[in-house]
Amino acid sequence: MISMSTEITPFRIDVPQEQLDDLNRRLDATRWPDSAPGVGWAQGIPLDYTRELADYWRNTYDWRAQEARLNSFPQFRTEIDGHDVHFIHVRSAEPDALPLVLTHGWPGSIVEFLDVIGPLTDPVAHGGNAEDAFHVVVPTIPGYGLSGPAVGWSTTRAARAWAVLMDRLGYDRYAAHGEDTGAAISRELAVIDAEHVVAVHLTDMASATVETADPDDPAEQRAVELARRYEYELGAYAMLQATRPQTLSYALTDSPVAQLAWIVERFKDWTDSTNAPEDAVDRDAMLTNVMIYWLNGTAGSSARYYYEGAATWGMPEPYTDVPVAVAVLPHNIGAPVRRIAEQNNNIVRWTEFDRGGHFAAMEEPDLIIGDLRATFSAYRK
């Protein structure tokens, strides 16, 4: 049942120093494993890289500076469906701005969108036009980060919560963008709240995959290759989170290096990087993303989304008439196929980029800002 409380309260991140001191003690006391020589990333995140990154985290990375940056954005909490939902909400000064909800995925967070909030809400100050403006809402999925641990949540339940949130903020028509789990939530939102969602923009569409490619279509052949690599190599994390999230959570909640390794390996595998994830994303931003999981103890509850969703993996999604735009980035972990996507989506725009990976707004903010502006320009009135 949706909570009857509609109060929206300001929120500010203020991590007690005791938590930071505890993190440092745990990093200092890390029990390091051995490693096979010369294997690079083939067996997982390399020991030498991990030790160097952990040392940087312990001795150079500045949480307080990152905390201040996060607090430079107006943040709030409100109770929806029995859970306190955290969100950033930045209203544009432009009167005709279109409301836009941006949803992160796993193992992401609101950090993914920090570089796009300014250009989206104040386009004139960032080289754009006033008519490109958005009112931006960036919620934290319940069970993730600053929304705190949660039990029994799924992408459908989160989408229902987003519909309540946008209504509570006074937006009767709005657009949605999502990456990873956020893409699934955004698409669910189009189904659940079609009366108010004018269009959605996605960087992932797991349902639009193929097992057998058209031999005359190189894009489909590549999609099959990516799908096979995910099934037999890169998707091991998903199978573990979908079957034994509780067991995994003990390690990730107790050991900061375990939490670091679990997330950073995804950044290496899923981004447009060659030698290390820092080829694609800023190191401090990546560590801030890790910190949001660590400080809030949400390794297990975020993993449970895989457990809750596993029963519907591979099942067809309901058709939606809401306009859907898809941005395909070449170094993502999978590649959707348009002819499959069109079977149950009203595809109005399909953009294939020449760079970028899974954490699209974090890796290539300018590409995503431009595609969002172009996608939603037809749905502002």
mmCIF file of C-alpha atoms in Angstrom:
data_model
loop_
_atom_site.group_PDB
_atom_site.id
_atom_site.type_symbol
_atom_site.label_atom_id
_atom_site.label_comp_id
_atom_site.label_asym_id
_atom_site.label_seq_id
_atom_site.Cartn_x
_atom_site.Cartn_y
_atom_site.Cartn_z
ATOM 1 C CA MET A 1 0.000 0.000 0.000
ATOM 2 C CA ILE A 2 1.269 3.469 -0.870
ATOM 3 C CA SER A 3 2.063 5.484 2.244
ATOM 4 C CA MET A 4 -0.386 8.265 3.097
ATOM 5 C CA SER A 5 2.497 10.496 4.228
ATOM 6 C CA THR A 6 3.340 12.991 1.489
ATOM 7 C CA GLU A 7 5.871 15.129 3.343
ATOM 8 C CA ILE A 8 9.048 16.013 1.460
ATOM 9 C CA THR A 9 11.958 16.862 3.742
ATOM 10 C CA PRO A 10 15.333 18.373 2.847
ATOM 11 C CA PHE A 11 18.267 15.975 3.133
ATOM 12 C CA ARG A 12 21.972 16.593 3.535
ATOM 13 C CA ILE A 13 24.751 13.993 3.560
ATOM 14 C CA ASP A 14 26.775 14.173 6.763
ATOM 15 C CA VAL A 15 28.709 10.971 7.354
ATOM 16 C CA PRO A 16 29.940 10.658 10.948
ATOM 17 C CA GLN A 17 33.709 10.708 11.241
ATOM 18 C CA GLU A 18 33.472 7.395 13.092
ATOM 19 C CA GLN A 19 32.341 5.715 9.894
ATOM 20 C CA LEU A 20 35.298 7.085 7.978
ATOM 21 C CA ASP A 21 37.688 6.046 10.749
ATOM 22 C CA ASP A 22 36.202 2.539 10.686
ATOM 23 C CA LEU A 23 36.687 2.387 6.919
ATOM 24 C CA ASN A 24 40.330 3.352 7.293
ATOM 25 C CA ARG A 25 40.903 0.708 9.960
ATOM 26 C CA ARG A 26 39.376 -1.948 7.732
ATOM 27 C CA LEU A 27 41.468 -0.872 4.752
ATOM 28 C CA ASP A 28 44.611 -0.980 6.892
ATOM 29 C CA ALA A 29 43.723 -4.484 8.103
ATOM 30 C CA THR A 30 42.966 -5.969 4.673
ATOM 31 C CA ARG A 31 44.004 -9.598 4.321
ATOM 32 C CA TRP A 32 45.266 -9.767 0.750
ATOM 33 C CA PRO A 33 45.024 -12.938 -1.384
ATOM 34 C CA ASP A 34 47.663 -14.396 -3.644
ATOM 35 C CA SER A 35 47.496 -13.970 -7.408
ATOM 36 C CA ALA A 36 48.530 -15.911 -10.493
ATOM 37 C CA PRO A 37 51.319 -14.037 -12.300
ATOM 38 C CA GLY A 38 50.806 -12.379 -15.652
ATOM 39 C CA VAL A 39 47.052 -12.904 -15.999
ATOM 40 C CA GLY A 40 46.006 -9.244 -16.028
ATOM 41 C CA TRP A 41 42.221 -8.918 -15.730
ATOM 42 C CA ALA A 42 41.519 -12.427 -17.065
ATOM 43 C CA GLN A 43 40.820 -13.933 -13.610
ATOM 44 C CA GLY A 44 39.249 -10.822 -12.120
ATOM 45 C CA ILE A 45 40.477 -7.488 -10.847
ATOM 46 C CA PRO A 46 44.297 -7.714 -10.597
ATOM 47 C CA LEU A 47 45.969 -7.753 -7.190
ATOM 48 C CA ASP A 48 48.525 -5.041 -7.936
ATOM 49 C CA TYR A 49 45.892 -2.681 -9.340
ATOM 50 C CA THR A 50 43.530 -3.337 -6.427
ATOM 51 C CA ARG A 51 46.237 -2.721 -3.824
ATOM 52 C CA GLU A 52 47.192 0.555 -5.488
ATOM 53 C CA LEU A 53 43.562 1.654 -5.765
ATOM 54 C CA ALA A 54 42.875 0.731 -2.127
ATOM 55 C CA ASP A 55 45.938 2.708 -1.063
ATOM 56 C CA TYR A 56 44.681 5.702 -3.043
ATOM 57 C CA TRP A 57 41.256 5.306 -1.428
ATOM 58 C CA ARG A 58 42.836 5.169 2.035
ATOM 59 C CA ASN A 59 45.427 7.937 1.715
ATOM 60 C CA THR A 60 44.528 10.303 -1.143
ATOM 61 C CA TYR A 61 40.808 10.179 -1.915
ATOM 62 C CA ASP A 62 38.881 12.928 -0.096
ATOM 63 C CA TRP A 63 35.367 11.873 0.891
ATOM 64 C CA ARG A 64 34.598 15.233 2.468
ATOM 65 C CA ALA A 65 35.272 17.002 -0.830
ATOM 66 C CA GLN A 66 33.006 14.562 -2.636
ATOM 67 C CA GLU A 67 30.373 14.891 0.092
ATOM 68 C CA ALA A 68 30.440 18.669 -0.389
ATOM 69 C CA ARG A 69 29.938 18.267 -4.126
ATOM 70 C CA LEU A 70 26.970 15.966 -3.590
ATOM 71 C CA ASN A 71 25.523 18.444 -1.088
ATOM 72 C CA SER A 72 25.788 21.228 -3.660
ATOM 73 C CA PHE A 73 22.690 19.678 -5.250
ATOM 74 C CA PRO A 74 19.353 20.051 -3.439
ATOM 75 C CA GLN A 75 18.430 16.674 -1.961
ATOM 76 C CA PHE A 76 15.297 15.412 -0.295
ATOM 77 C CA ARG A 77 13.579 12.378 1.160
ATOM 78 C CA THR A 78 9.957 11.359 1.072
ATOM 79 C CA GLU A 79 8.164 8.221 2.188
ATOM 80 C CA ILE A 80 6.685 6.147 -0.628
ATOM 81 C CA ASP A 81 5.273 2.642 -0.205
ATOM 82 C CA GLY A 82 6.696 2.390 3.296
ATOM 83 C CA HIS A 83 10.241 3.442 2.405
ATOM 84 C CA ASP A 84 12.148 6.719 2.618
ATOM 85 C CA VAL A 85 13.185 7.528 -0.945
ATOM 86 C CA HIS A 86 16.157 9.835 -1.458
ATOM 87 C CA PHE A 87 16.309 12.108 -4.501
ATOM 88 C CA ILE A 88 17.982 15.133 -6.021
ATOM 89 C CA HIS A 89 15.557 17.712 -7.393
ATOM 90 C CA VAL A 90 16.803 20.691 -9.407
ATOM 91 C CA ARG A 91 14.197 22.969 -10.933
ATOM 92 C CA SER A 92 15.216 24.959 -13.974
ATOM 93 C CA ALA A 93 14.758 28.706 -14.046
ATOM 94 C CA GLU A 94 13.251 28.307 -17.522
ATOM 95 C CA PRO A 95 9.432 28.413 -17.212
ATOM 96 C CA ASP A 96 8.798 25.928 -20.025
ATOM 97 C CA ALA A 97 11.290 23.304 -18.819
ATOM 98 C CA LEU A 98 10.228 19.675 -19.200
ATOM 99 C CA PRO A 99 10.384 17.522 -16.059
ATOM 100 C CA LEU A 100 12.822 14.633 -16.466
ATOM 101 C CA VAL A 101 13.497 11.764 -14.072
ATOM 102 C CA LEU A 102 16.931 10.142 -14.404
ATOM 103 C CA THR A 103 17.386 6.646 -12.945
ATOM 104 C CA HIS A 104 20.696 4.931 -12.257
ATOM 105 C CA GLY A 105 21.345 1.208 -12.269
ATOM 106 C CA TRP A 106 23.572 -1.350 -10.552
ATOM 107 C CA PRO A 107 26.314 -0.883 -9.513
ATOM 108 C CA GLY A 108 25.680 2.798 -10.119
ATOM 109 C CA SER A 109 24.187 5.635 -8.105
ATOM 110 C CA ILE A 110 23.249 9.289 -8.396
ATOM 111 C CA VAL A 111 26.975 9.906 -9.075
ATOM 112 C CA GLU A 112 26.322 8.770 -12.660
ATOM 113 C CA PHE A 113 24.316 11.932 -13.358
ATOM 114 C CA LEU A 114 26.186 14.688 -11.514
ATOM 115 C CA ASP A 115 27.856 15.987 -14.689
ATOM 116 C CA VAL A 116 24.613 16.254 -16.661
ATOM 117 C CA ILE A 117 22.381 18.008 -14.120
ATOM 118 C CA GLY A 118 23.778 21.495 -14.780
ATOM 119 C CA PRO A 119 23.595 21.371 -18.599
ATOM 120 C CA LEU A 120 20.098 19.884 -18.460
ATOM 121 C CA THR A 121 18.649 22.384 -15.982
ATOM 122 C CA ASP A 122 20.558 25.464 -17.152
ATOM 123 C CA PRO A 123 21.371 24.879 -20.834
ATOM 124 C CA VAL A 124 22.123 28.524 -21.618
ATOM 125 C CA ALA A 125 24.999 28.514 -19.124
ATOM 126 C CA HIS A 126 26.398 25.397 -20.807
ATOM 127 C CA GLY A 127 26.213 26.366 -24.466
ATOM 128 C CA GLY A 128 22.644 25.282 -25.126
ATOM 129 C CA ASN A 129 19.338 27.006 -25.731
ATOM 130 C CA ALA A 130 16.653 27.959 -23.235
ATOM 131 C CA GLU A 131 14.167 25.646 -24.944
ATOM 132 C CA ASP A 132 16.428 22.691 -24.055
ATOM 133 C CA ALA A 133 15.796 23.082 -20.313
ATOM 134 C CA PHE A 134 14.607 20.332 -17.972
ATOM 135 C CA HIS A 135 13.504 20.177 -14.362
ATOM 136 C CA VAL A 136 15.649 17.251 -13.191
ATOM 137 C CA VAL A 137 14.773 14.591 -10.615
ATOM 138 C CA VAL A 138 17.411 11.985 -9.742
ATOM 139 C CA PRO A 139 16.044 9.409 -7.290
ATOM 140 C CA THR A 140 18.032 6.728 -5.507
ATOM 141 C CA ILE A 141 16.392 3.335 -6.016
ATOM 142 C CA PRO A 142 15.122 1.882 -2.694
ATOM 143 C CA GLY A 143 17.668 -0.684 -1.552
ATOM 144 C CA TYR A 144 20.502 1.337 -3.061
ATOM 145 C CA GLY A 145 22.805 3.914 -1.512
ATOM 146 C CA LEU A 146 21.169 6.931 0.063
ATOM 147 C CA SER A 147 17.694 5.392 0.034
ATOM 148 C CA GLY A 148 19.077 2.702 2.350
ATOM 149 C CA PRO A 149 18.538 -1.076 2.543
ATOM 150 C CA ALA A 150 15.137 -2.385 1.478
ATOM 151 C CA VAL A 151 13.455 -5.780 1.180
ATOM 152 C CA GLY A 152 10.923 -6.922 -1.411
ATOM 153 C CA TRP A 153 11.542 -4.230 -3.995
ATOM 154 C CA SER A 154 11.583 -4.819 -7.744
ATOM 155 C CA THR A 155 11.813 -2.665 -10.849
ATOM 156 C CA THR A 156 8.012 -2.620 -11.083
ATOM 157 C CA ARG A 157 7.607 -1.487 -7.492
ATOM 158 C CA ALA A 158 10.272 1.182 -7.997
ATOM 159 C CA ALA A 159 8.478 2.415 -11.132
ATOM 160 C CA ARG A 160 5.247 2.765 -9.155
ATOM 161 C CA ALA A 161 7.165 4.761 -6.573
ATOM 162 C CA TRP A 162 8.536 7.057 -9.278
ATOM 163 C CA ALA A 163 5.015 7.735 -10.529
ATOM 164 C CA VAL A 164 4.035 8.750 -6.997
ATOM 165 C CA LEU A 165 7.164 10.863 -6.625
ATOM 166 C CA MET A 166 6.646 12.819 -9.837
ATOM 167 C CA ASP A 167 3.005 13.423 -8.942
ATOM 168 C CA ARG A 168 4.022 14.535 -5.456
ATOM 169 C CA LEU A 169 6.438 17.028 -6.985
ATOM 170 C CA GLY A 170 3.578 18.474 -9.036
ATOM 171 C CA TYR A 171 4.586 17.159 -12.454
ATOM 172 C CA ASP A 172 1.582 15.977 -14.482
ATOM 173 C CA ARG A 173 3.643 15.278 -17.609
ATOM 174 C CA TYR A 174 7.290 14.268 -17.670
ATOM 175 C CA ALA A 175 10.008 12.323 -19.480
ATOM 176 C CA ALA A 176 12.249 9.543 -18.179
ATOM 177 C CA HIS A 177 15.797 8.345 -18.829
ATOM 178 C CA GLY A 178 17.377 5.202 -17.440
ATOM 179 C CA GLU A 179 20.586 3.200 -17.537
ATOM 180 C CA ASP A 180 20.914 -0.488 -16.555
ATOM 181 C CA THR A 181 18.281 -1.226 -13.862
ATOM 182 C CA GLY A 182 17.189 2.364 -14.326
ATOM 183 C CA ALA A 183 16.333 1.586 -17.948
ATOM 184 C CA ALA A 184 14.071 -1.245 -16.813
ATOM 185 C CA ILE A 185 12.438 1.043 -14.243
ATOM 186 C CA SER A 186 11.967 3.819 -16.815
ATOM 187 C CA ARG A 187 10.324 1.459 -19.280
ATOM 188 C CA GLU A 188 8.061 0.065 -16.535
ATOM 189 C CA LEU A 189 7.171 3.656 -15.709
ATOM 190 C CA ALA A 190 6.001 4.164 -19.289
ATOM 191 C CA VAL A 191 3.671 1.180 -18.870
ATOM 192 C CA ILE A 192 2.442 2.059 -15.388
ATOM 193 C CA ASP A 193 2.076 5.825 -15.822
ATOM 194 C CA ALA A 194 1.504 6.173 -19.567
ATOM 195 C CA GLU A 195 -1.001 8.958 -18.974
ATOM 196 C CA HIS A 196 1.774 11.217 -17.692
ATOM 197 C CA VAL A 197 5.012 9.923 -19.270
ATOM 198 C CA VAL A 198 5.534 11.736 -22.568
ATOM 199 C CA ALA A 199 8.548 9.673 -23.718
ATOM 200 C CA VAL A 200 11.441 7.598 -22.390
ATOM 201 C CA HIS A 201 15.129 7.399 -23.298
ATOM 202 C CA LEU A 202 17.077 4.214 -22.564
ATOM 203 C CA THR A 203 20.695 3.122 -22.869
ATOM 204 C CA ASP A 204 19.893 -0.530 -22.146
ATOM 205 C CA MET A 205 17.146 -2.855 -23.343
ATOM 206 C CA ALA A 206 17.845 -6.381 -22.144
ATOM 207 C CA SER A 207 14.662 -7.727 -23.744
ATOM 208 C CA ALA A 208 15.760 -6.684 -27.251
ATOM 209 C CA THR A 209 18.464 -9.296 -27.709
ATOM 210 C CA VAL A 210 18.856 -12.090 -30.237
ATOM 211 C CA GLU A 211 20.247 -15.615 -29.988
ATOM 212 C CA THR A 212 20.652 -16.082 -33.749
ATOM 213 C CA ALA A 213 21.802 -13.220 -35.931
ATOM 214 C CA ASP A 214 20.725 -12.238 -39.406
ATOM 215 C CA PRO A 215 23.836 -13.279 -41.419
ATOM 216 C CA ASP A 216 23.573 -10.121 -43.488
ATOM 217 C CA ASP A 217 23.408 -7.789 -40.491
ATOM 218 C CA PRO A 218 26.779 -7.024 -38.808
ATOM 219 C CA ALA A 219 25.036 -5.250 -35.924
ATOM 220 C CA GLU A 220 23.026 -8.363 -35.106
ATOM 221 C CA GLN A 221 26.127 -10.542 -35.355
ATOM 222 C CA ARG A 222 27.876 -8.298 -32.869
ATOM 223 C CA ALA A 223 24.816 -8.383 -30.571
ATOM 224 C CA VAL A 224 24.966 -12.188 -30.519
ATOM 225 C CA GLU A 225 28.695 -12.130 -29.747
ATOM 226 C CA LEU A 226 28.139 -9.759 -26.839
ATOM 227 C CA ALA A 227 25.267 -11.843 -25.537
ATOM 228 C CA ARG A 228 27.387 -14.997 -25.583
ATOM 229 C CA ARG A 229 30.264 -13.296 -23.805
ATOM 230 C CA TYR A 230 27.841 -12.030 -21.165
ATOM 231 C CA GLU A 231 26.290 -15.476 -20.714
ATOM 232 C CA TYR A 232 29.567 -17.364 -20.392
ATOM 233 C CA GLU A 233 31.835 -14.766 -18.762
ATOM 234 C CA LEU A 234 30.657 -11.297 -17.813
ATOM 235 C CA GLY A 235 27.280 -12.355 -16.420
ATOM 236 C CA ALA A 236 28.658 -14.442 -13.546
ATOM 237 C CA TYR A 237 27.970 -11.600 -11.107
ATOM 238 C CA ALA A 238 24.294 -11.539 -12.124
ATOM 239 C CA MET A 239 23.823 -15.266 -11.567
ATOM 240 C CA LEU A 240 25.315 -14.975 -8.090
ATOM 241 C CA GLN A 241 23.194 -11.955 -7.183
ATOM 242 C CA ALA A 242 20.094 -13.616 -8.610
ATOM 243 C CA THR A 243 20.567 -16.815 -6.604
ATOM 244 C CA ARG A 244 22.646 -16.102 -3.463
ATOM 245 C CA PRO A 245 22.518 -12.360 -2.699
ATOM 246 C CA GLN A 246 22.567 -12.966 1.044
ATOM 247 C CA THR A 247 25.777 -14.998 0.964
ATOM 248 C CA LEU A 248 27.479 -12.384 -1.171
ATOM 249 C CA SER A 249 26.379 -9.581 1.127
ATOM 250 C CA TYR A 250 28.475 -10.826 4.064
ATOM 251 C CA ALA A 251 31.721 -10.245 2.195
ATOM 252 C CA LEU A 252 30.708 -6.947 0.604
ATOM 253 C CA THR A 253 29.267 -5.475 3.804
ATOM 254 C CA ASP A 254 32.233 -6.484 5.976
ATOM 255 C CA SER A 255 35.195 -5.803 3.675
ATOM 256 C CA PRO A 256 35.612 -2.458 1.895
ATOM 257 C CA VAL A 257 38.148 -4.009 -0.495
ATOM 258 C CA ALA A 258 35.613 -6.698 -1.418
ATOM 259 C CA GLN A 259 33.007 -4.007 -2.108
ATOM 260 C CA LEU A 260 35.583 -2.013 -4.061
ATOM 261 C CA ALA A 261 36.634 -4.995 -6.176
ATOM 262 C CA TRP A 262 33.059 -6.122 -6.863
ATOM 263 C CA ILE A 263 32.071 -2.729 -8.250
ATOM 264 C CA VAL A 264 35.305 -1.614 -9.917
ATOM 265 C CA GLU A 265 35.561 -4.844 -11.915
ATOM 266 C CA ARG A 266 32.187 -3.974 -13.448
ATOM 267 C CA PHE A 267 33.520 -0.543 -14.380
ATOM 268 C CA LYS A 268 36.453 -2.168 -16.163
ATOM 269 C CA ASP A 269 34.353 -4.785 -17.984
ATOM 270 C CA TRP A 270 31.512 -2.500 -19.004
ATOM 271 C CA THR A 271 33.164 0.792 -19.961
ATOM 272 C CA ASP A 272 35.014 2.130 -22.974
ATOM 273 C CA SER A 273 38.359 1.359 -21.317
ATOM 274 C CA THR A 274 41.496 -0.556 -22.229
ATOM 275 C CA ASN A 275 43.871 -0.923 -19.296
ATOM 276 C CA ALA A 276 41.802 0.263 -16.325
ATOM 277 C CA PRO A 277 38.368 1.774 -15.719
ATOM 278 C CA GLU A 278 39.991 5.175 -15.248
ATOM 279 C CA ASP A 279 40.431 5.185 -19.037
ATOM 280 C CA ALA A 280 36.688 5.877 -19.149
ATOM 281 C CA VAL A 281 35.625 7.413 -15.818
ATOM 282 C CA ASP A 282 37.131 9.713 -13.222
ATOM 283 C CA ARG A 283 38.793 7.745 -10.395
ATOM 284 C CA ASP A 284 37.361 9.890 -7.600
ATOM 285 C CA ALA A 285 33.855 9.679 -9.070
ATOM 286 C CA MET A 286 34.160 5.883 -9.262
ATOM 287 C CA LEU A 287 35.288 5.720 -5.632
ATOM 288 C CA THR A 288 32.446 8.010 -4.570
ATOM 289 C CA ASN A 289 30.086 5.533 -6.179
ATOM 290 C CA VAL A 290 31.727 2.743 -4.161
ATOM 291 C CA MET A 291 31.492 4.852 -0.996
ATOM 292 C CA ILE A 292 27.753 5.333 -1.438
ATOM 293 C CA TYR A 293 27.295 1.550 -1.354
ATOM 294 C CA TRP A 294 29.776 1.051 1.503
ATOM 295 C CA LEU A 295 28.580 3.824 3.830
ATOM 296 C CA ASN A 296 24.914 2.858 3.461
ATOM 297 C CA GLY A 297 25.382 -0.917 3.637
ATOM 298 C CA THR A 298 23.381 -1.603 0.485
ATOM 299 C CA ALA A 299 25.448 -4.328 -1.194
ATOM 300 C CA GLY A 300 22.925 -7.029 -0.296
ATOM 301 C CA SER A 301 19.691 -5.114 -0.829
ATOM 302 C CA SER A 302 20.769 -3.818 -4.241
ATOM 303 C CA ALA A 303 21.775 -7.358 -5.244
ATOM 304 C CA ARG A 304 18.302 -8.615 -4.274
ATOM 305 C CA TYR A 305 16.831 -6.815 -7.283
ATOM 306 C CA TYR A 306 18.412 -9.579 -9.343
ATOM 307 C CA TYR A 307 16.810 -12.219 -7.125
ATOM 308 C CA GLU A 308 13.411 -10.517 -7.326
ATOM 309 C CA GLY A 309 13.656 -10.125 -11.102
ATOM 310 C CA ALA A 310 15.112 -13.507 -12.064
ATOM 311 C CA ALA A 311 11.700 -15.158 -12.387
ATOM 312 C CA THR A 312 10.803 -12.891 -15.319
ATOM 313 C CA TRP A 313 14.139 -13.003 -17.163
ATOM 314 C CA GLY A 314 13.517 -13.791 -20.822
ATOM 315 C CA MET A 315 9.777 -13.165 -20.634
ATOM 316 C CA PRO A 316 8.233 -10.716 -23.126
ATOM 317 C CA GLU A 317 7.457 -7.253 -21.811
ATOM 318 C CA PRO A 318 4.043 -5.635 -22.277
ATOM 319 C CA TYR A 319 3.788 -3.340 -25.281
ATOM 320 C CA THR A 320 3.982 0.378 -24.618
ATOM 321 C CA ASP A 321 2.661 3.135 -26.865
ATOM 322 C CA VAL A 322 4.781 5.710 -25.070
ATOM 323 C CA PRO A 323 7.533 6.925 -27.424
ATOM 324 C CA VAL A 324 10.822 5.137 -26.717
ATOM 325 C CA ALA A 325 14.287 6.329 -27.740
ATOM 326 C CA VAL A 326 17.320 4.058 -27.480
ATOM 327 C CA ALA A 327 20.971 5.107 -27.312
ATOM 328 C CA VAL A 328 23.355 2.282 -28.232
ATOM 329 C CA LEU A 329 26.915 2.694 -26.948
ATOM 330 C CA PRO A 330 29.516 0.372 -28.482
ATOM 331 C CA HIS A 331 31.283 -0.706 -25.284
ATOM 332 C CA ASN A 332 28.167 -1.549 -23.309
ATOM 333 C CA ILE A 333 27.816 -5.141 -22.089
ATOM 334 C CA GLY A 334 25.067 -5.856 -24.569
ATOM 335 C CA ALA A 335 23.628 -4.484 -27.787
ATOM 336 C CA PRO A 336 19.872 -4.266 -28.369
ATOM 337 C CA VAL A 337 18.511 -5.089 -31.817
ATOM 338 C CA ARG A 338 16.017 -2.645 -33.249
ATOM 339 C CA ARG A 339 13.764 -5.162 -35.017
ATOM 340 C CA ILE A 340 13.354 -7.000 -31.696
ATOM 341 C CA ALA A 341 12.809 -3.799 -29.740
ATOM 342 C CA GLU A 342 10.073 -2.710 -32.125
ATOM 343 C CA GLN A 343 7.996 -5.797 -31.326
ATOM 344 C CA ASN A 344 6.859 -4.350 -27.986
ATOM 345 C CA ASN A 345 8.067 -0.740 -27.992
ATOM 346 C CA ASN A 346 7.040 2.367 -29.889
ATOM 347 C CA ILE A 347 10.562 3.128 -31.070
ATOM 348 C CA VAL A 348 10.834 6.728 -32.274
ATOM 349 C CA ARG A 349 14.603 7.224 -32.183
ATOM 350 C CA TRP A 350 17.559 4.839 -32.376
ATOM 351 C CA THR A 351 21.020 6.366 -32.026
ATOM 352 C CA GLU A 352 24.223 4.340 -32.392
ATOM 353 C CA PHE A 353 27.269 6.113 -30.998
ATOM 354 C CA ASP A 354 30.930 5.485 -31.810
ATOM 355 C CA ARG A 355 32.182 5.634 -28.230
ATOM 356 C CA GLY A 356 31.050 5.096 -24.663
ATOM 357 C CA GLY A 357 29.939 2.184 -22.530
ATOM 358 C CA HIS A 358 27.528 1.086 -19.847
ATOM 359 C CA PHE A 359 27.779 4.093 -17.511
ATOM 360 C CA ALA A 360 26.750 6.364 -20.349
ATOM 361 C CA ALA A 361 26.050 9.673 -18.602
ATOM 362 C CA MET A 362 29.191 9.279 -16.505
ATOM 363 C CA GLU A 363 31.464 8.294 -19.400
ATOM 364 C CA GLU A 364 30.108 10.514 -22.163
ATOM 365 C CA PRO A 365 27.913 13.207 -20.611
ATOM 366 C CA ASP A 366 27.952 15.391 -23.721
ATOM 367 C CA LEU A 367 26.619 12.557 -25.903
ATOM 368 C CA ILE A 368 23.801 11.796 -23.484
ATOM 369 C CA ILE A 369 22.906 15.463 -22.970
ATOM 370 C CA GLY A 370 22.678 15.965 -26.723
ATOM 371 C CA ASP A 371 20.607 12.839 -27.260
ATOM 372 C CA LEU A 372 18.218 13.724 -24.434
ATOM 373 C CA ARG A 373 17.703 17.199 -25.866
ATOM 374 C CA ALA A 374 17.099 15.823 -29.357
ATOM 375 C CA THR A 375 14.833 13.026 -28.150
ATOM 376 C CA PHE A 376 12.515 15.095 -25.999
ATOM 377 C CA SER A 377 12.323 18.251 -28.151
ATOM 378 C CA ALA A 378 9.142 16.962 -29.781
ATOM 379 C CA TYR A 379 7.372 16.281 -26.468
ATOM 380 C CA ARG A 380 7.714 19.565 -24.628
ATOM 381 C CA LYS A 381 4.208 20.930 -25.306
#
